Short mmCIF file of C-alpha atoms and ligand atoms in Angstrom, two decimals:
data_model
loop_
_atom_site.label_atom_id
_atom_site.label_comp_id
_atom_site.label_asym_id
_atom_site.label_seq_id
_atom_site.Cartn_x
_atom_site.Cartn_y
_atom_site.Cartn_z
CA MET A 1 -23.62 -33.82 -12.85
CA GLU A 2 -26.30 -30.81 -12.37
CA ARG A 3 -24.37 -27.22 -12.39
CA ASP A 4 -25.74 -24.43 -9.67
CA LYS A 5 -24.84 -21.06 -11.66
CA LYS A 6 -25.78 -19.67 -7.73
CA TYR A 7 -23.96 -22.29 -5.97
CA THR A 8 -20.82 -22.55 -7.96
CA GLU A 9 -20.48 -18.63 -7.19
CA LEU A 10 -20.53 -19.32 -3.66
CA VAL A 11 -18.07 -21.93 -3.26
CA PHE A 12 -16.26 -19.46 -5.15
CA SER A 13 -16.57 -15.88 -2.85
CA ARG A 14 -15.63 -18.62 -0.15
CA LEU A 15 -12.74 -20.06 -1.80
CA LYS A 16 -11.25 -16.57 -3.11
CA GLU A 17 -12.25 -15.70 1.12
CA TYR A 18 -9.95 -19.12 2.17
CA MET A 19 -6.77 -17.48 0.00
CA GLU A 20 -7.12 -14.69 0.95
CA ILE A 21 -6.59 -15.59 4.86
CA GLU A 22 -2.61 -16.02 6.17
CA GLY A 23 -2.22 -18.58 7.52
CA VAL A 24 1.96 -20.49 7.17
CA SER A 25 2.42 -23.28 8.96
CA ARG A 26 2.65 -23.26 12.57
CA TYR A 27 -0.54 -20.06 12.57
CA GLU A 28 -3.82 -21.10 11.34
CA ASP A 29 -5.51 -19.30 13.42
CA ASN A 30 -7.29 -16.92 11.17
CA VAL A 31 -8.26 -19.72 9.23
CA VAL A 32 -9.85 -21.19 12.22
CA GLU A 33 -11.63 -18.46 13.28
CA ALA A 34 -13.04 -17.56 9.10
CA LEU A 35 -13.79 -22.22 9.51
CA LYS A 36 -15.48 -21.63 12.78
CA ASN A 37 -17.73 -18.25 11.65
CA ASN A 38 -18.78 -19.67 8.03
CA THR A 39 -19.88 -22.89 10.25
CA LYS A 40 -21.82 -21.55 13.02
CA ASP A 41 -25.60 -21.94 11.35
CA ALA A 42 -24.56 -25.92 10.54
CA ASN A 43 -25.88 -27.62 14.01
CA VAL A 44 -21.36 -27.97 14.82
CA GLU A 45 -19.40 -28.02 17.58
CA TYR A 46 -16.22 -26.97 17.76
CA SER A 47 -12.85 -28.03 19.90
CA ARG A 48 -9.50 -27.95 19.05
CA ASP A 49 -6.73 -30.68 19.71
CA ARG A 50 -3.25 -29.06 21.81
CA PHE A 51 -1.84 -28.90 18.86
CA GLY A 52 -4.27 -26.11 17.23
CA SER A 53 -6.03 -28.44 14.58
CA LEU A 54 -10.20 -27.62 14.13
CA ILE A 55 -12.49 -30.81 15.15
CA MET A 56 -15.96 -30.41 14.02
CA THR A 57 -18.26 -32.32 15.09
CA LYS A 58 -21.59 -33.06 14.26
CA LYS A 59 -24.48 -32.26 17.06
CA GLY A 60 -26.51 -35.26 18.36
CA HIS A 61 -24.66 -37.50 16.20
CA THR A 62 -23.81 -40.63 18.57
CA SER A 63 -23.71 -43.18 17.10
CA GLY A 64 -22.63 -45.34 13.42
CA PRO A 65 -18.21 -45.59 12.32
CA LYS A 66 -16.47 -42.07 13.16
CA ILE A 67 -15.24 -40.94 10.08
CA MET A 68 -12.38 -38.62 9.56
CA LEU A 69 -12.13 -35.68 6.87
CA ALA A 70 -9.19 -33.56 6.87
CA ALA A 71 -8.15 -31.02 5.66
CA HIS A 72 -5.02 -29.13 5.98
CA MET A 73 -5.72 -24.83 6.55
CA ASP A 74 -1.62 -23.68 6.42
CA GLU A 75 0.33 -22.69 3.42
CA VAL A 76 4.01 -22.39 2.85
CA GLY A 77 6.25 -19.53 3.12
CA TYR A 78 9.46 -18.22 4.47
CA ALA A 79 10.41 -17.69 8.03
CA VAL A 80 13.29 -14.96 8.02
CA LEU A 81 16.69 -16.89 9.11
CA ASP A 82 19.00 -13.37 8.79
CA ILE A 83 19.73 -9.87 8.68
CA LEU A 84 22.23 -8.44 6.48
CA ASP A 85 24.81 -5.21 7.14
CA ASN A 86 22.67 -4.39 3.92
CA GLY A 87 19.19 -4.74 5.85
CA GLN A 88 18.16 -7.59 3.42
CA ILE A 89 16.69 -10.69 4.80
CA LYS A 90 17.88 -14.59 4.71
CA VAL A 91 14.82 -16.86 4.38
CA SER A 92 15.21 -20.21 6.04
CA PRO A 93 11.91 -22.47 3.94
CA ILE A 94 7.98 -23.39 5.82
CA GLY A 95 7.91 -26.54 3.81
CA GLY A 96 8.77 -27.74 0.33
CA LEU A 97 9.68 -24.45 -2.39
CA TRP A 98 11.18 -23.84 -4.75
CA PRO A 99 12.78 -20.43 -4.81
CA THR A 100 13.27 -20.35 -8.66
CA VAL A 101 9.12 -19.89 -8.65
CA VAL A 102 9.02 -17.13 -5.45
CA VAL A 103 11.81 -14.66 -7.43
CA GLY A 104 10.50 -11.52 -8.46
CA THR A 105 7.34 -11.52 -6.47
CA LYS A 106 5.50 -9.79 -3.71
CA ALA A 107 6.14 -10.90 0.16
CA LYS A 108 4.26 -9.63 3.20
CA LEU A 109 6.04 -10.07 6.53
CA ILE A 110 4.98 -10.21 9.82
CA ALA A 111 6.91 -9.41 13.14
CA SER A 112 5.94 -11.52 15.91
CA SER A 113 4.93 -7.62 17.04
CA GLY A 114 1.69 -7.67 14.37
CA LYS A 115 3.65 -5.40 12.65
CA GLU A 116 3.23 -6.14 8.41
CA PHE A 117 5.68 -5.27 5.99
CA TYR A 118 5.77 -5.74 1.86
CA GLY A 119 8.57 -6.17 -0.19
CA ILE A 120 10.22 -8.07 -2.83
CA PHE A 121 11.99 -11.80 -3.31
CA GLY A 122 14.91 -10.20 -4.54
CA HIS A 123 16.98 -11.06 -7.64
CA THR A 124 20.37 -9.67 -9.52
CA SER A 125 18.74 -7.74 -12.20
CA ILE A 126 19.85 -9.75 -15.66
CA HIS A 127 21.31 -6.70 -17.29
CA ILE A 128 23.98 -6.96 -14.38
CA MET A 129 24.27 -10.73 -14.09
CA GLU A 130 27.27 -12.76 -14.15
CA ARG A 131 27.11 -14.74 -17.19
CA GLU A 132 27.21 -17.83 -16.02
CA LYS A 133 24.44 -18.08 -13.05
CA ILE A 134 22.30 -16.98 -15.62
CA SER A 135 21.10 -20.37 -16.98
CA LYS A 136 22.29 -22.54 -13.10
CA ALA A 137 18.61 -22.49 -10.75
CA MET A 138 18.37 -20.34 -8.00
CA THR A 139 18.75 -22.38 -4.59
CA THR A 140 16.85 -21.57 -1.09
CA LYS A 141 20.67 -20.28 0.22
CA ASP A 142 20.74 -17.41 -2.97
CA LEU A 143 18.06 -16.51 -2.08
CA PHE A 144 16.49 -12.88 -0.35
CA VAL A 145 14.20 -10.44 0.73
CA ASP A 146 13.89 -6.48 0.74
CA PHE A 147 11.63 -4.48 3.01
CA GLY A 148 13.28 -2.09 1.89
CA PHE A 149 15.15 -1.24 5.38
CA LYS A 150 18.44 0.33 4.97
CA ASP A 151 20.47 -1.15 6.93
CA LYS A 152 20.62 -4.04 9.54
CA LYS A 153 20.01 -1.52 12.63
CA GLU A 154 16.77 -0.34 11.21
CA ALA A 155 15.17 -4.16 10.02
CA GLU A 156 15.74 -4.42 13.70
CA GLU A 157 14.42 -1.10 14.99
CA GLN A 158 11.38 -2.05 13.89
CA GLY A 159 11.44 -4.96 15.50
CA ILE A 160 12.24 -8.26 13.00
CA GLU A 161 13.70 -10.99 13.92
CA PRO A 162 14.35 -13.94 12.96
CA GLY A 163 11.20 -16.27 12.98
CA ASP A 164 9.40 -13.71 11.14
CA ARG A 165 6.85 -15.25 8.98
CA ILE A 166 7.59 -14.10 5.28
CA LEU A 167 4.26 -14.91 2.95
CA MET A 168 3.67 -14.65 -0.39
CA HIS A 169 1.18 -12.68 -2.50
CA GLY A 170 -0.86 -13.30 -5.64
CA GLU A 171 -4.27 -11.48 -6.24
CA THR A 172 -7.26 -14.12 -6.78
CA PHE A 173 -9.15 -13.91 -10.02
CA ARG A 174 -11.25 -16.66 -12.59
CA LEU A 175 -8.78 -17.42 -16.21
CA TYR A 176 -11.11 -17.58 -19.12
CA ASN A 177 -12.77 -20.67 -18.56
CA SER A 178 -14.91 -19.04 -15.30
CA ASP A 179 -14.64 -22.83 -13.26
CA LEU A 180 -10.41 -22.10 -13.63
CA VAL A 181 -9.53 -19.71 -10.20
CA ALA A 182 -6.00 -18.77 -9.84
CA GLY A 183 -4.62 -17.81 -6.63
CA LYS A 184 -2.04 -17.69 -2.90
CA SER A 185 -2.44 -21.29 -0.82
CA MET A 186 -5.13 -22.62 -3.53
CA ASP A 187 -3.18 -25.44 -1.48
CA ASN A 188 -5.29 -25.92 0.60
CA ARG A 189 -7.65 -23.75 1.12
CA ALA A 190 -9.43 -25.59 -1.87
CA GLY A 191 -9.58 -28.04 0.40
CA VAL A 192 -10.93 -26.55 3.37
CA THR A 193 -13.64 -24.80 1.03
CA VAL A 194 -14.45 -27.74 0.24
CA LEU A 195 -14.87 -29.31 4.29
CA ASP A 196 -16.64 -25.65 5.04
CA GLN A 197 -19.86 -26.53 2.37
CA ILE A 198 -19.33 -30.52 3.14
CA ILE A 199 -20.59 -29.27 6.58
CA ASN A 200 -22.68 -27.20 4.90
CA ARG A 201 -24.90 -28.82 3.00
CA LEU A 202 -25.21 -31.06 5.93
CA LYS A 203 -26.60 -28.49 8.47
CA ASP A 204 -30.42 -30.37 9.20
CA GLN A 205 -29.46 -34.11 8.05
CA LYS A 206 -29.46 -36.89 9.99
CA LEU A 207 -26.38 -39.25 9.49
CA PRO A 208 -25.76 -42.90 10.37
CA ASN A 209 -22.45 -41.93 11.28
CA ARG A 210 -20.35 -40.17 13.43
CA PRO A 211 -18.34 -37.15 10.48
CA TYR A 212 -14.86 -35.44 12.36
CA PHE A 213 -14.40 -32.55 10.18
CA VAL A 214 -10.87 -31.87 10.14
CA GLY A 215 -8.84 -28.75 9.66
CA THR A 216 -5.22 -29.81 10.58
CA VAL A 217 -2.60 -27.69 10.76
CA GLN A 218 1.24 -28.32 10.16
CA GLU A 219 0.95 -30.41 7.11
CA GLU A 220 2.84 -28.74 4.74
CA VAL A 221 6.12 -29.47 7.25
CA GLY A 222 4.71 -33.43 7.29
CA THR A 223 1.34 -33.72 8.30
CA ARG A 224 2.03 -33.33 12.17
CA GLY A 225 -1.58 -31.24 12.50
CA ALA A 226 -3.25 -34.63 11.35
CA LYS A 227 -0.53 -37.28 14.04
CA THR A 228 -2.09 -35.40 16.36
CA SER A 229 -5.84 -35.03 15.55
CA VAL A 230 -5.70 -39.04 14.05
CA SER A 231 -4.54 -40.39 17.17
CA LEU A 232 -7.17 -38.30 19.68
CA ILE A 233 -9.95 -38.87 17.38
CA GLU A 234 -9.63 -42.26 16.76
CA PRO A 235 -11.49 -42.77 13.59
CA ASP A 236 -12.81 -45.56 12.23
CA ILE A 237 -12.50 -44.76 8.38
CA ALA A 238 -10.91 -41.49 7.66
CA PHE A 239 -9.79 -39.02 3.91
CA ALA A 240 -7.91 -36.53 3.70
CA ILE A 241 -8.77 -33.76 1.32
CA ASP A 242 -6.08 -31.69 -0.19
CA THR A 243 -4.64 -30.76 -3.74
CA GLY A 244 -2.88 -32.27 -6.09
CA ALA A 245 -0.37 -31.46 -8.54
CA SER A 246 -2.33 -31.33 -12.23
CA HIS A 247 -0.23 -32.52 -15.39
CA ASP A 248 -2.18 -30.77 -17.95
CA THR A 249 0.49 -28.03 -18.02
CA ASP A 250 3.22 -28.34 -20.83
CA GLY A 251 6.57 -30.08 -20.16
CA ALA A 252 4.13 -32.29 -16.96
CA ILE A 253 5.58 -35.69 -17.58
CA LYS A 254 2.48 -37.78 -19.04
CA GLY A 255 -0.08 -39.06 -15.80
CA ASP A 256 -3.23 -37.97 -13.94
CA PRO A 257 -4.96 -36.06 -11.58
CA LYS A 258 -5.67 -33.30 -14.44
CA LEU A 259 -7.85 -30.07 -14.01
CA GLY A 260 -12.16 -30.81 -14.42
CA LEU A 261 -12.87 -34.12 -14.49
CA GLY A 262 -14.24 -33.93 -11.23
CA VAL A 263 -13.18 -36.44 -8.37
CA ALA A 264 -9.59 -37.44 -7.74
CA ILE A 265 -8.80 -40.72 -6.42
CA ASN A 266 -6.15 -41.40 -5.21
CA ILE A 267 -4.97 -45.14 -5.48
CA GLN A 268 -0.88 -44.88 -4.46
CA ASP A 269 1.03 -42.94 -3.69
CA TYR A 270 4.62 -42.38 -2.16
CA GLU A 271 3.00 -42.95 1.24
CA THR A 272 0.47 -43.92 1.53
CA MET A 273 -2.05 -46.94 0.01
CA MET A 274 -5.55 -46.32 0.00
CA ASP A 275 -7.90 -49.14 1.09
CA PRO A 276 -9.53 -51.12 -1.86
CA LYS A 277 -12.87 -51.63 0.12
CA LEU A 278 -13.24 -47.99 0.34
CA VAL A 279 -12.23 -46.95 -2.58
CA LYS A 280 -15.52 -49.58 -4.24
CA ILE A 281 -18.12 -48.52 -2.66
CA LEU A 282 -16.86 -44.59 -3.01
CA THR A 283 -17.08 -44.61 -6.77
CA ASP A 284 -20.16 -47.28 -6.49
CA ILE A 285 -21.96 -44.27 -4.49
CA ALA A 286 -20.51 -41.54 -7.40
CA LYS A 287 -21.70 -43.84 -9.89
CA LYS A 288 -25.13 -43.63 -8.39
CA HIS A 289 -25.49 -40.31 -8.19
CA ASN A 290 -24.20 -39.10 -11.72
CA ILE A 291 -20.51 -37.64 -9.60
CA PRO A 292 -17.65 -38.11 -11.57
CA VAL A 293 -14.46 -39.87 -10.55
CA TYR A 294 -10.92 -41.89 -11.78
CA LYS A 295 -8.41 -43.07 -9.99
CA TYR A 296 -5.31 -42.67 -10.05
CA VAL A 297 -1.62 -43.20 -9.10
CA ALA A 298 0.47 -40.04 -7.67
CA GLN A 299 3.43 -39.68 -9.32
CA GLY A 300 5.37 -37.03 -6.04
CA GLY A 301 3.87 -35.68 -3.40
CA GLY A 302 2.13 -37.00 -0.16
CA THR A 303 -0.95 -35.92 1.84
CA ASP A 304 -2.26 -36.23 5.73
CA ALA A 305 -3.35 -40.07 4.59
CA ALA A 306 0.19 -41.06 5.29
CA GLU A 307 -0.57 -39.95 8.79
CA LEU A 308 -4.48 -41.10 8.99
CA GLN A 309 -3.94 -44.55 8.52
CA TYR A 310 -1.92 -45.06 11.25
CA GLY A 311 -5.08 -44.07 13.49
CA LYS A 312 -5.28 -46.31 16.96
CA GLY A 313 -5.28 -50.27 15.15
CA GLY A 314 -5.12 -48.86 10.96
CA VAL A 315 -7.69 -46.96 9.33
CA PRO A 316 -9.28 -47.68 6.13
CA THR A 317 -7.84 -44.63 4.48
CA ILE A 318 -8.55 -42.59 0.98
CA SER A 319 -7.14 -39.53 -0.52
CA LEU A 320 -9.40 -37.67 -2.58
CA SER A 321 -7.55 -35.08 -4.11
CA ILE A 322 -8.41 -31.42 -6.10
CA PRO A 323 -6.21 -31.36 -9.02
CA GLN A 324 -4.24 -28.10 -9.08
CA ARG A 325 -1.59 -26.28 -11.38
CA TYR A 326 1.63 -24.42 -9.81
CA LEU A 327 1.43 -25.92 -6.22
CA HIS A 328 3.10 -23.97 -3.56
CA SER A 329 3.52 -20.62 -5.95
CA PRO A 330 2.10 -16.91 -5.95
CA LEU A 331 -0.31 -18.58 -7.65
CA GLY A 332 -1.35 -21.82 -7.38
CA VAL A 333 -4.80 -23.15 -10.06
CA ALA A 334 -7.85 -25.02 -9.75
CA SER A 335 -10.56 -25.70 -11.34
CA LEU A 336 -14.45 -25.24 -9.20
CA PHE A 337 -16.01 -28.52 -11.31
CA ASP A 338 -13.63 -30.41 -9.49
CA MET A 339 -14.22 -28.77 -6.16
CA GLU A 340 -18.26 -28.85 -6.26
CA ALA A 341 -18.08 -32.44 -7.51
CA LEU A 342 -15.50 -33.92 -3.88
CA ILE A 343 -18.44 -32.29 -2.09
CA ASN A 344 -21.20 -33.62 -3.87
CA LEU A 345 -19.53 -36.93 -3.01
CA MET A 346 -18.70 -36.81 0.15
CA VAL A 347 -21.93 -35.02 1.56
CA GLU A 348 -23.37 -38.09 -0.44
CA PHE A 349 -21.39 -40.69 1.11
CA LEU A 350 -21.97 -39.54 4.55
CA LYS A 351 -25.80 -39.66 3.81
CA ALA A 352 -25.40 -43.74 2.78
CA PHE A 353 -22.05 -45.47 5.06
CA ASP A 354 -23.66 -46.30 8.24
CA GLN A 355 -22.58 -49.52 10.52
CA LYS A 356 -23.03 -51.48 8.29
CA THR A 357 -21.35 -50.63 5.34
CA PHE A 358 -18.05 -50.38 7.74
CA GLU A 359 -18.22 -53.70 8.70
CA SER A 360 -18.61 -54.56 4.65
CA ILE A 361 -15.10 -53.69 4.57
CA GLN A 362 -13.81 -54.60 7.38
CA TYR A 363 -10.73 -57.86 7.54
CA LYS A 364 -12.75 -60.58 9.64
ZN1 LIG B 1 -1.41 -29.47 0.48
#
């Protein structure tokens, strides 16, 4: 796969922009605005379903198979559960979070009034911790967030209410291998970046199909936005673009995907078995255009594909993964090489997939 340094930098700057947006599940509007702004010259039309998912269609494309490409826009975080008498805040998770990876890091609270506060996911300092607690993993029940309020009254006076959202904070930076980017909400702003670039790269292209580029909401709390948008769109085939846990760190169980190897095609996870005929078409296109791809069987997690497959009458679906280290933590790591490979693959796929090809994969 040939690469252009300037293009890599463009992808990085887009990724950084999306990662730094705060958009915990149910509050994805800032991601929507950025996606619209970054695709405004790409000949697409915008609509939202009543749940909030953003649907982008190509202008003037009214025939050929309907292809849905979904990337979820939301990120994991916490909601204010209770304010303690000492002003510290107990939380309820939004999405799958392991408290161990957030303890001691920076927290940001956005009150329903819009007022913002910075704090720390708190813990008992090791010096004064009871011995038997040291070796035990923390649970959400033990977790609290400290924004410096002196008591409950002060927090309430500042407008803090149950349900206010608390986000993780992690600065965006490049690692020694400059393809590797670290930062907050890589899951799934990497996918949002890929979606943005597929749209922009196909800006002046007339396609033999009808693509529906969808930024879904509420994936992290149970693929909810994919469910509502797929029922509205009724696609013929569908793809979920999401990050998937990378197996290349010390102590991880053996398996794929891994960073830097190209497009990871998820063949099955606990919720979805991908359409083998569609997989074959996709891998043939990859081969033809010299784009690195590989298949893997996921050993955990699920994606929007779980809902997409249940679109009207059943939908041939594939989940495409961007491998990521340290999912659902303040600093996730993914590779720009993998993202570029995925952009290239889906650009070529959309240029090629026509009605005849669609008919060739249908059950007779
Ligand atoms: Zn995700």
